[in-house]
Short mmCIF file of C-alpha atoms in Angstrom, two decimals:
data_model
loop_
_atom_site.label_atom_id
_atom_site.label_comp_id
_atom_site.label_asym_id
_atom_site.label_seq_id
_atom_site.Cartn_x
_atom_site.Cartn_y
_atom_site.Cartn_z
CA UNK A 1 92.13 95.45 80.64
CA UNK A 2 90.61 97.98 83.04
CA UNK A 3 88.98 100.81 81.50
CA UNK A 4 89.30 104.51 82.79
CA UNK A 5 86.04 104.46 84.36
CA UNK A 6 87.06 101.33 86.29
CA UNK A 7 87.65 101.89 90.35
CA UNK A 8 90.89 99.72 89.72
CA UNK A 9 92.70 101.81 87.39
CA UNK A 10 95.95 103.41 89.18
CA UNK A 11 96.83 107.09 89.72
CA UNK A 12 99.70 108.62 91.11
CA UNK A 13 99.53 111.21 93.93
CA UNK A 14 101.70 114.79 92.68
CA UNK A 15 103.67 116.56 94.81
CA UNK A 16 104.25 120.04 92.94
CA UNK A 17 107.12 122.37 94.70
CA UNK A 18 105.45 125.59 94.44
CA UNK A 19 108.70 126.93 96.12
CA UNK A 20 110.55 125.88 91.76
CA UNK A 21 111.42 128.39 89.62
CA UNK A 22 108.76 130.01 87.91
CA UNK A 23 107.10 128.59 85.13
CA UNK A 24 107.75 130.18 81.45
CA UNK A 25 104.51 132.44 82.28
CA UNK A 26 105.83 133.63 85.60
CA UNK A 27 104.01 132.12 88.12
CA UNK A 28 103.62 129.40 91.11
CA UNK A 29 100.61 127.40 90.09
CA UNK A 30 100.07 123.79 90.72
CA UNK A 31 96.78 122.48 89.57
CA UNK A 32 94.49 118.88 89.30
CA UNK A 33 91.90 118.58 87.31
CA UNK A 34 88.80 121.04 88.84
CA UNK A 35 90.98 123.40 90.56
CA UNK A 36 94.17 125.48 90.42
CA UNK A 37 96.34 126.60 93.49
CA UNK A 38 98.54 129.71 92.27
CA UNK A 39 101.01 131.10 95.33
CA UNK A 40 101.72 134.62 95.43
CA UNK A 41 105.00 136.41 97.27
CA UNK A 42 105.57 139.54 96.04
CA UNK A 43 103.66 143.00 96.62
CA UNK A 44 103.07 143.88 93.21
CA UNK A 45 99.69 143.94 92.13
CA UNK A 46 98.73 140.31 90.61
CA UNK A 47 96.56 140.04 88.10
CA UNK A 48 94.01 137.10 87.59
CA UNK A 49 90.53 136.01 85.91
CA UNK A 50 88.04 133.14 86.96
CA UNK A 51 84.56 132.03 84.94
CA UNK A 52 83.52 131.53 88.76
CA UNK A 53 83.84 132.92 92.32
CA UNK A 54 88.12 132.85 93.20
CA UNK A 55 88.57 132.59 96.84
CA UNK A 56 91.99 134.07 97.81
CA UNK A 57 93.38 132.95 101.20
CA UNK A 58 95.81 135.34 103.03
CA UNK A 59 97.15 133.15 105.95
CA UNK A 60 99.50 136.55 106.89
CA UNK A 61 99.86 139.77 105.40
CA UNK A 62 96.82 140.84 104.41
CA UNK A 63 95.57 142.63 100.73
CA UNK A 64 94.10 145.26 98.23
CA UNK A 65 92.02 144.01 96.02
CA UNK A 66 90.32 145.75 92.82
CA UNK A 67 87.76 143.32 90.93
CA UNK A 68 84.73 143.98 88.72
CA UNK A 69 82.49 145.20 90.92
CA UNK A 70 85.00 147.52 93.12
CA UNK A 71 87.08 147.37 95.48
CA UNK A 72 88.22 146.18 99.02
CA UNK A 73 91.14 145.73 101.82
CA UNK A 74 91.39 142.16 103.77
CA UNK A 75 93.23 141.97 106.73
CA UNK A 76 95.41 139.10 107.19
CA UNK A 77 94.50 135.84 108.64
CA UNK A 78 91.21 135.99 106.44
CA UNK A 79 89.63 134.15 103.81
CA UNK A 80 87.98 136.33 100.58
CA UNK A 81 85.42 134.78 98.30
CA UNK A 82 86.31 137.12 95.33
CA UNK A 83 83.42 137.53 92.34
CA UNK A 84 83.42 135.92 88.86
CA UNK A 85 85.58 137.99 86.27
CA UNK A 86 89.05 139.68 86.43
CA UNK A 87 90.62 140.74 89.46
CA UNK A 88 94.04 142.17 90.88
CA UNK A 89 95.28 141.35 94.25
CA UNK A 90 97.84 143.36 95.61
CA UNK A 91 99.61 142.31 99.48
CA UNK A 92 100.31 144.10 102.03
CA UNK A 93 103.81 142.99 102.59
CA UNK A 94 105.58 139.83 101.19
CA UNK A 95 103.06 136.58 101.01
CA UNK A 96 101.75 134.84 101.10
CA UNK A 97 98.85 134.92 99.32
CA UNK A 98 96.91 132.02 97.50
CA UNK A 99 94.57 132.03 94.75
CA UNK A 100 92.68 129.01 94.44
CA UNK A 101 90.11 128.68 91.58
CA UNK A 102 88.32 126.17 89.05
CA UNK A 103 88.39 128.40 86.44
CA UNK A 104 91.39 130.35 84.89
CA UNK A 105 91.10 131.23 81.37
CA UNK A 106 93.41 133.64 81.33
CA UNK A 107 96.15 131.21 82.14
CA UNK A 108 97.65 128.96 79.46
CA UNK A 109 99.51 125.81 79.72
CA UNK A 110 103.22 127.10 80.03
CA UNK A 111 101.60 128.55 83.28
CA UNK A 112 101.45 125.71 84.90
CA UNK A 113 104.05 123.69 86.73
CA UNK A 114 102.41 120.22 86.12
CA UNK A 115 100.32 118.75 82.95
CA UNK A 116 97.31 117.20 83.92
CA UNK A 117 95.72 113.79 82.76
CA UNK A 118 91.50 113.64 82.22
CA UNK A 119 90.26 110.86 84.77
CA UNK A 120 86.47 110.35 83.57
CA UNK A 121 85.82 109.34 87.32
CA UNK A 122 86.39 112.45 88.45
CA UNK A 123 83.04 114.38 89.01
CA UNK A 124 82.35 117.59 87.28
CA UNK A 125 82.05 120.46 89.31
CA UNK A 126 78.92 122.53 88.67
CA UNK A 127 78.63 126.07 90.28
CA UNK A 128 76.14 126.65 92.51
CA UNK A 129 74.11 129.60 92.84
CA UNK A 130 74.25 132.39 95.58
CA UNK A 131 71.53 132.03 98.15
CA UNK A 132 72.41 135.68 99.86
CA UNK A 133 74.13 138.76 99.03
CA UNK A 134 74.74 139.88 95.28
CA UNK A 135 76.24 137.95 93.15
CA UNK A 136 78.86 140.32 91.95
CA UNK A 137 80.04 141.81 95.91
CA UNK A 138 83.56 140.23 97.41
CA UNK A 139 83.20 138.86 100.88
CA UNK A 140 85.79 138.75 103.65
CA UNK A 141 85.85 136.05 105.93
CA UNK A 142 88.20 135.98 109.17
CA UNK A 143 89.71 132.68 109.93
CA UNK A 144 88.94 132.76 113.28
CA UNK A 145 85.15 133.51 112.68
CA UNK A 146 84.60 130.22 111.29
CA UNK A 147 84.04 127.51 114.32
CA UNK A 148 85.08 124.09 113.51
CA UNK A 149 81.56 121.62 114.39
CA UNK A 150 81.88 120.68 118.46
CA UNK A 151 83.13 116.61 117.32
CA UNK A 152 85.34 117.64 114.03
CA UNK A 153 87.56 120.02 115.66
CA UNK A 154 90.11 119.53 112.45
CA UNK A 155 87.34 120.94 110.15
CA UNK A 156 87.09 124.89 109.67
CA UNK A 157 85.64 124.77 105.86
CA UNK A 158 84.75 127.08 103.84
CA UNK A 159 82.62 126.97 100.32
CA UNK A 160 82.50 128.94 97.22
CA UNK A 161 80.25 128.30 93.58
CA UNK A 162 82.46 125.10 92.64
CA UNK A 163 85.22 125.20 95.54
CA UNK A 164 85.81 123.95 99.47
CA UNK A 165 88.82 124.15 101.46
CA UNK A 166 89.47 123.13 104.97
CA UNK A 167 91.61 125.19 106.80
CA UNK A 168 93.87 122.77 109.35
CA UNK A 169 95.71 124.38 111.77
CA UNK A 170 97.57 123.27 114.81
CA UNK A 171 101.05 123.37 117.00
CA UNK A 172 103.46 120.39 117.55
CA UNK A 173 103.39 117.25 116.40
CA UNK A 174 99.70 115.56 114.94
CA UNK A 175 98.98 112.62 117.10
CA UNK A 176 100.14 109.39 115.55
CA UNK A 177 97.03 107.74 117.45
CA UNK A 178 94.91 110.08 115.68
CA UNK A 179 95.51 109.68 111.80
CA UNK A 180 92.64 109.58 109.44
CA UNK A 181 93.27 107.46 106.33
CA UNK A 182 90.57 107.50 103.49
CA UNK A 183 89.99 108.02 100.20
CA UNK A 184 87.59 109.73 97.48
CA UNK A 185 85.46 107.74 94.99
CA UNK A 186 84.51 110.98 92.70
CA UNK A 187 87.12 113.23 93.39
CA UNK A 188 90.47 115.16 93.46
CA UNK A 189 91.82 116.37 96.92
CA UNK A 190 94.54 118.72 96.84
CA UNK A 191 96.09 119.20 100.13
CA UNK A 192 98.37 122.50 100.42
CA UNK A 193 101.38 123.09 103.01
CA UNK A 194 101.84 126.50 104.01
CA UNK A 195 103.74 126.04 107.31
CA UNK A 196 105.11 123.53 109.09
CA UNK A 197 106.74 119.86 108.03
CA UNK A 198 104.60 117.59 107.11
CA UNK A 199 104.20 113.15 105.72
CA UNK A 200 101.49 112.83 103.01
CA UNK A 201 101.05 108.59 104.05
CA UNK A 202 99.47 107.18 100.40
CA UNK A 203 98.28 103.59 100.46
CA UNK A 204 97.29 101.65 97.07
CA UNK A 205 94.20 99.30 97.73
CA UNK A 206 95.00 96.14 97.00
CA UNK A 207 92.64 94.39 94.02
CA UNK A 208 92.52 91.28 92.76
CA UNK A 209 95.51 91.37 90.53
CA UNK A 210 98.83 91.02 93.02
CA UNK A 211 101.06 92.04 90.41
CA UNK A 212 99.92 95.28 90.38
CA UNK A 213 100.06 96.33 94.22
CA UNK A 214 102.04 98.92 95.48
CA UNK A 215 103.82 99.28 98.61
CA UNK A 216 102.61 102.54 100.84
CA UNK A 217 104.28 105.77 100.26
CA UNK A 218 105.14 108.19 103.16
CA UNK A 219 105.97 111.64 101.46
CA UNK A 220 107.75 114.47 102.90
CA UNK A 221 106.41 117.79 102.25
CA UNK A 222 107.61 120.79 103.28
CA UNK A 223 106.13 124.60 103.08
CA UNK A 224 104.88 125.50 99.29
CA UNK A 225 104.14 121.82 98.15
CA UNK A 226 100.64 121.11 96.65
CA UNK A 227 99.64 117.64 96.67
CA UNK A 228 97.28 116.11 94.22
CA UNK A 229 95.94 112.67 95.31
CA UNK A 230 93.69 110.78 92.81
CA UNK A 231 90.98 108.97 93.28
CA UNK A 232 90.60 106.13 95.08
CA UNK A 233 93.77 106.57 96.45
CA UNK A 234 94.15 105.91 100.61
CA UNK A 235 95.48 108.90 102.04
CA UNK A 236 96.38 110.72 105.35
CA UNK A 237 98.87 113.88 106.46
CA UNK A 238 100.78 114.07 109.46
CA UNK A 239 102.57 117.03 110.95
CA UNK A 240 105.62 116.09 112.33
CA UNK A 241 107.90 118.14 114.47
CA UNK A 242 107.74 121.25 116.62
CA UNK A 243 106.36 124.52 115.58
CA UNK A 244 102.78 125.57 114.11
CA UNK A 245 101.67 123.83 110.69
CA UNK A 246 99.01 125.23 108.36
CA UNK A 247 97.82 123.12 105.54
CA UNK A 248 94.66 123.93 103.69
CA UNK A 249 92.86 120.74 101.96
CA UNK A 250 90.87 121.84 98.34
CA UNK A 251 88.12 119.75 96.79
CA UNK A 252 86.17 120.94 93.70
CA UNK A 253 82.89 120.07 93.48
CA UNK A 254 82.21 121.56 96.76
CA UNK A 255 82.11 118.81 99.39
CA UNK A 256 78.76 117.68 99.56
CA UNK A 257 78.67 114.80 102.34
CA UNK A 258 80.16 118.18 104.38
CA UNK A 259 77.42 120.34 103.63
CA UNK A 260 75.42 117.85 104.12
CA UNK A 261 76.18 117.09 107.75
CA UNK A 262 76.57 121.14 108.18
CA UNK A 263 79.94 121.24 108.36
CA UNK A 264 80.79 123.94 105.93
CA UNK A 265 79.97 127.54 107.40
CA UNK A 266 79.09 128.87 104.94
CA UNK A 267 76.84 126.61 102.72
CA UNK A 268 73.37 127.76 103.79
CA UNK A 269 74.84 131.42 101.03
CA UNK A 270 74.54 128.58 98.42
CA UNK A 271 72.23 126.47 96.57
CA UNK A 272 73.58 123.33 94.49
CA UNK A 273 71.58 122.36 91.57
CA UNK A 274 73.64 119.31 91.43
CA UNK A 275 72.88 118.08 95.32
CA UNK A 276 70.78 115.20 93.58
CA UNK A 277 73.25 113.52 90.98
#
Protein backbone atom coordinates (compact mmCIF):
# COMPACT_ATOMS: atom_id res chain seq x y z
CA UNK A 1 0.00 0.00 0.00
CA UNK A 2 1.18 3.51 -0.88
CA UNK A 3 2.05 5.61 1.92
CA UNK A 4 1.08 9.42 2.20
CA UNK A 5 4.40 10.53 1.32
CA UNK A 6 4.23 8.42 -1.85
CA UNK A 7 3.90 10.56 -5.38
CA UNK A 8 1.14 7.88 -6.23
CA UNK A 9 -1.27 8.47 -3.59
CA UNK A 10 -4.60 10.18 -5.11
CA UNK A 11 -6.17 13.56 -4.25
CA UNK A 12 -9.16 15.09 -5.36
CA UNK A 13 -9.27 18.63 -6.83
CA UNK A 14 -12.24 20.96 -4.62
CA UNK A 15 -14.34 23.15 -6.15
CA UNK A 16 -15.78 25.37 -3.17
CA UNK A 17 -18.91 27.76 -4.28
CA UNK A 18 -17.97 30.78 -2.46
CA UNK A 19 -21.27 32.20 -3.98
CA UNK A 20 -23.24 29.12 -0.80
CA UNK A 21 -24.80 30.31 1.99
CA UNK A 22 -22.68 31.42 4.63
CA UNK A 23 -21.03 29.21 6.84
CA UNK A 24 -22.32 28.96 10.68
CA UNK A 25 -19.55 31.81 11.39
CA UNK A 26 -20.78 34.10 8.66
CA UNK A 27 -18.48 34.10 6.10
CA UNK A 28 -17.26 33.02 2.37
CA UNK A 29 -14.02 31.25 2.99
CA UNK A 30 -12.68 28.38 1.05
CA UNK A 31 -9.31 27.22 2.11
CA UNK A 32 -6.37 24.24 1.28
CA UNK A 33 -3.95 23.50 3.39
CA UNK A 34 -1.30 26.81 3.52
CA UNK A 35 -3.76 29.33 2.57
CA UNK A 36 -7.31 30.64 2.99
CA UNK A 37 -9.39 32.63 0.32
CA UNK A 38 -12.28 34.55 2.31
CA UNK A 39 -14.70 36.73 -0.29
CA UNK A 40 -16.11 39.81 0.91
CA UNK A 41 -19.51 41.70 -0.56
CA UNK A 42 -20.83 43.88 1.71
CA UNK A 43 -19.62 47.49 2.90
CA UNK A 44 -19.53 46.90 6.43
CA UNK A 45 -16.35 47.00 7.99
CA UNK A 46 -14.81 43.26 8.05
CA UNK A 47 -12.85 42.26 10.57
CA UNK A 48 -9.81 39.81 10.26
CA UNK A 49 -6.34 38.65 11.92
CA UNK A 50 -3.23 36.90 10.24
CA UNK A 51 0.21 35.57 12.18
CA UNK A 52 1.67 36.92 8.72
CA UNK A 53 1.38 39.63 6.03
CA UNK A 54 -2.69 39.31 4.49
CA UNK A 55 -2.75 40.57 1.03
CA UNK A 56 -6.31 41.79 0.18
CA UNK A 57 -7.13 42.04 -3.55
CA UNK A 58 -9.82 44.59 -4.64
CA UNK A 59 -10.41 43.68 -8.37
CA UNK A 60 -13.33 46.77 -8.23
CA UNK A 61 -14.47 48.94 -5.66
CA UNK A 62 -11.82 49.93 -3.82
CA UNK A 63 -11.30 50.13 0.42
CA UNK A 64 -10.63 51.63 3.98
CA UNK A 65 -8.54 49.88 5.81
CA UNK A 66 -7.54 50.31 9.67
CA UNK A 67 -4.71 47.71 10.82
CA UNK A 68 -2.08 47.81 13.58
CA UNK A 69 0.04 50.18 12.47
CA UNK A 70 -2.69 52.81 11.01
CA UNK A 71 -4.47 53.38 8.48
CA UNK A 72 -5.02 53.67 4.63
CA UNK A 73 -7.52 54.03 1.44
CA UNK A 74 -6.86 51.64 -1.80
CA UNK A 75 -8.35 52.47 -4.85
CA UNK A 76 -9.83 49.78 -6.79
CA UNK A 77 -8.15 47.64 -9.26
CA UNK A 78 -5.17 47.31 -6.67
CA UNK A 79 -3.48 44.78 -4.78
CA UNK A 80 -2.61 45.59 -0.72
CA UNK A 81 0.00 43.62 1.14
CA UNK A 82 -1.62 44.30 4.61
CA UNK A 83 0.85 43.82 7.94
CA UNK A 84 0.87 40.89 10.42
CA UNK A 85 -1.90 41.30 13.23
CA UNK A 86 -5.61 42.35 13.18
CA UNK A 87 -7.09 44.36 10.62
CA UNK A 88 -10.59 45.73 9.35
CA UNK A 89 -11.33 46.26 5.78
CA UNK A 90 -14.11 48.25 4.94
CA UNK A 91 -15.28 48.71 0.74
CA UNK A 92 -16.11 51.29 -0.95
CA UNK A 93 -19.24 50.01 -2.50
CA UNK A 94 -20.43 46.34 -2.81
CA UNK A 95 -17.32 43.74 -3.54
CA UNK A 96 -15.68 42.42 -4.10
CA UNK A 97 -13.03 42.17 -1.98
CA UNK A 98 -10.70 39.09 -1.19
CA UNK A 99 -8.67 38.27 1.68
CA UNK A 100 -6.23 35.73 1.05
CA UNK A 101 -3.91 34.60 3.93
CA UNK A 102 -1.88 31.55 5.49
CA UNK A 103 -2.63 32.40 8.72
CA UNK A 104 -6.11 33.04 10.40
CA UNK A 105 -6.31 32.35 13.98
CA UNK A 106 -9.07 34.14 14.59
CA UNK A 107 -11.17 31.91 12.42
CA UNK A 108 -12.40 28.53 13.67
CA UNK A 109 -13.54 25.56 11.86
CA UNK A 110 -17.39 26.28 11.47
CA UNK A 111 -15.82 29.21 9.41
CA UNK A 112 -14.94 27.39 6.83
CA UNK A 113 -16.90 26.00 3.93
CA UNK A 114 -14.64 22.88 3.35
CA UNK A 115 -12.59 20.53 5.96
CA UNK A 116 -9.24 20.01 4.97
CA UNK A 117 -7.09 16.72 4.91
CA UNK A 118 -3.00 16.98 6.03
CA UNK A 119 -0.99 15.78 2.82
CA UNK A 120 2.70 15.38 4.34
CA UNK A 121 3.87 16.18 0.67
CA UNK A 122 2.78 19.35 0.81
CA UNK A 123 5.70 21.81 1.65
CA UNK A 124 5.56 24.03 4.62
CA UNK A 125 5.43 27.51 4.00
CA UNK A 126 8.00 29.55 5.93
CA UNK A 127 7.69 33.44 5.97
CA UNK A 128 10.20 35.27 4.61
CA UNK A 129 11.60 38.35 5.85
CA UNK A 130 11.13 41.99 4.50
CA UNK A 131 14.08 43.18 2.49
CA UNK A 132 12.63 47.03 2.28
CA UNK A 133 10.24 49.16 3.98
CA UNK A 134 9.08 48.46 7.70
CA UNK A 135 7.83 45.60 8.59
CA UNK A 136 4.68 46.81 10.19
CA UNK A 137 3.57 49.66 7.03
CA UNK A 138 0.60 48.37 4.45
CA UNK A 139 1.54 48.69 0.84
CA UNK A 140 -0.70 49.39 -2.13
CA UNK A 141 0.00 47.95 -5.29
CA UNK A 142 -1.99 48.92 -8.61
CA UNK A 143 -2.71 46.08 -10.89
CA UNK A 144 -1.68 47.70 -13.74
CA UNK A 145 1.80 48.69 -12.26
CA UNK A 146 2.90 45.24 -12.24
CA UNK A 147 4.27 44.20 -15.97
CA UNK A 148 3.90 40.65 -16.80
CA UNK A 149 7.91 39.36 -18.01
CA UNK A 150 8.16 40.21 -22.10
CA UNK A 151 7.68 35.91 -22.93
CA UNK A 152 5.02 35.09 -19.92
CA UNK A 153 2.51 37.58 -20.80
CA UNK A 154 -0.17 35.38 -18.54
CA UNK A 155 2.04 36.07 -15.43
CA UNK A 156 1.42 39.42 -13.36
CA UNK A 157 2.52 37.89 -9.74
CA UNK A 158 2.73 39.22 -6.84
CA UNK A 159 4.52 37.94 -3.36
CA UNK A 160 3.95 38.38 0.24
CA UNK A 161 5.95 36.59 3.63
CA UNK A 162 4.38 33.01 2.82
CA UNK A 163 1.93 33.93 -0.22
CA UNK A 164 1.96 34.40 -4.36
CA UNK A 165 -0.84 34.99 -6.57
CA UNK A 166 -0.95 35.49 -10.25
CA UNK A 167 -3.30 37.79 -11.42
CA UNK A 168 -4.77 36.38 -15.07
CA UNK A 169 -6.68 38.58 -16.91
CA UNK A 170 -8.00 38.62 -20.40
CA UNK A 171 -11.21 39.12 -22.91
CA UNK A 172 -12.90 36.34 -25.01
CA UNK A 173 -12.28 33.06 -25.24
CA UNK A 174 -8.46 31.48 -23.99
CA UNK A 175 -6.97 29.88 -27.00
CA UNK A 176 -7.56 26.18 -27.11
CA UNK A 177 -4.03 25.98 -28.96
CA UNK A 178 -2.61 27.63 -26.06
CA UNK A 179 -3.45 25.52 -22.84
CA UNK A 180 -0.85 24.85 -20.27
CA UNK A 181 -1.30 21.54 -18.44
CA UNK A 182 1.07 20.76 -15.42
CA UNK A 183 1.24 19.90 -12.15
CA UNK A 184 2.98 20.62 -8.61
CA UNK A 185 5.24 18.10 -6.82
CA UNK A 186 5.30 20.14 -3.29
CA UNK A 187 2.35 22.05 -3.44
CA UNK A 188 -1.31 23.30 -3.29
CA UNK A 189 -2.56 25.66 -6.13
CA UNK A 190 -5.71 27.31 -5.57
CA UNK A 191 -7.02 28.92 -8.60
CA UNK A 192 -9.89 31.64 -7.91
CA UNK A 193 -12.72 32.83 -10.51
CA UNK A 194 -13.79 36.23 -10.10
CA UNK A 195 -15.25 36.95 -13.57
CA UNK A 196 -15.90 35.27 -16.42
CA UNK A 197 -16.83 31.29 -17.22
CA UNK A 198 -14.35 29.20 -16.95
CA UNK A 199 -13.18 24.70 -17.43
CA UNK A 200 -10.71 23.67 -14.67
CA UNK A 201 -9.32 20.40 -17.24
CA UNK A 202 -7.81 17.82 -14.26
CA UNK A 203 -5.90 14.82 -15.56
CA UNK A 204 -4.84 11.79 -13.14
CA UNK A 205 -1.28 10.44 -14.16
CA UNK A 206 -1.48 7.19 -14.92
CA UNK A 207 0.92 4.71 -12.54
CA UNK A 208 1.56 1.41 -12.65
CA UNK A 209 -1.56 0.10 -11.11
CA UNK A 210 -4.51 0.35 -14.05
CA UNK A 211 -7.13 -0.19 -11.67
CA UNK A 212 -6.68 2.85 -10.14
CA UNK A 213 -6.69 5.41 -13.19
CA UNK A 214 -9.04 7.96 -13.60
CA UNK A 215 -10.57 9.36 -16.57
CA UNK A 216 -9.87 13.40 -17.06
CA UNK A 217 -12.22 15.78 -15.51
CA UNK A 218 -13.30 19.05 -17.29
CA UNK A 219 -14.97 21.27 -14.50
CA UNK A 220 -17.15 24.15 -14.96
CA UNK A 221 -16.59 27.03 -12.81
CA UNK A 222 -18.29 29.96 -12.72
CA UNK A 223 -17.66 33.49 -10.75
CA UNK A 224 -16.97 32.86 -6.77
CA UNK A 225 -15.59 29.20 -7.11
CA UNK A 226 -12.16 28.45 -5.46
CA UNK A 227 -10.46 25.52 -6.72
CA UNK A 228 -8.07 23.46 -4.73
CA UNK A 229 -5.96 21.06 -6.88
CA UNK A 230 -3.60 18.64 -5.01
CA UNK A 231 -0.54 17.64 -5.71
CA UNK A 232 0.58 15.93 -8.41
CA UNK A 233 -2.49 16.43 -10.00
CA UNK A 234 -2.35 17.57 -14.07
CA UNK A 235 -4.13 20.65 -14.37
CA UNK A 236 -5.09 23.55 -16.77
CA UNK A 237 -8.07 26.47 -16.91
CA UNK A 238 -9.70 27.64 -19.84
CA UNK A 239 -11.92 30.65 -20.29
CA UNK A 240 -14.58 29.95 -22.42
CA UNK A 241 -17.03 32.35 -23.90
CA UNK A 242 -17.32 36.07 -24.55
CA UNK A 243 -16.75 38.74 -22.06
CA UNK A 244 -13.61 39.59 -19.72
CA UNK A 245 -12.47 36.73 -17.15
CA UNK A 246 -10.37 37.38 -14.05
CA UNK A 247 -9.03 34.47 -12.17
CA UNK A 248 -6.29 34.87 -9.64
CA UNK A 249 -4.03 31.56 -9.08
CA UNK A 250 -2.64 31.29 -5.05
CA UNK A 251 0.34 29.17 -4.03
CA UNK A 252 1.72 29.20 -0.45
CA UNK A 253 5.07 28.82 -0.04
CA UNK A 254 5.72 31.65 -2.29
CA UNK A 255 6.62 30.35 -5.74
CA UNK A 256 10.13 29.91 -5.79
CA UNK A 257 11.06 28.56 -9.44
CA UNK A 258 9.09 32.22 -10.16
CA UNK A 259 11.24 34.22 -8.15
CA UNK A 260 13.75 32.52 -9.26
CA UNK A 261 13.50 33.28 -12.95
CA UNK A 262 12.32 37.02 -11.77
CA UNK A 263 9.03 36.68 -12.46
CA UNK A 264 7.43 37.92 -9.32
CA UNK A 265 7.61 41.88 -9.06
CA UNK A 266 7.97 42.14 -6.16
CA UNK A 267 10.44 39.51 -4.70
CA UNK A 268 13.67 41.51 -4.61
CA UNK A 269 11.24 43.37 -0.90
CA UNK A 270 11.89 39.77 0.35
CA UNK A 271 14.41 37.44 1.55
CA UNK A 272 13.56 33.56 1.92
CA UNK A 273 15.45 31.73 4.50
CA UNK A 274 14.06 28.65 3.04
CA UNK A 275 15.40 29.33 -0.83
CA UNK A 276 17.88 26.33 -0.08
CA UNK A 277 15.59 23.35 1.17
Amino acid sequence: MASDNDSTVLRDADLIDLDNPLTAGGRRIGRAQNFSVEWIDSTQPHAARSEHELLLLLPGAGAHIEYEGGRADAPGRSLCIVPAGRCTVTLDAPGPGILIASSRPDLAEQDYLNAVEHDPRVVASTPAFRRVRKAGELVVIPVDDIIAPPDKKRLKMLQTDTLSINWVEYDGPRDRTQLSPHSHARFEQGSLAIEGEFVHHLRTPWGNDATRWRDDLHVQADPRTLLVIPVNLVHTTEGVGPGYHLLIDVFSPPRRDFIAHHWICNSADYEDPAAGA
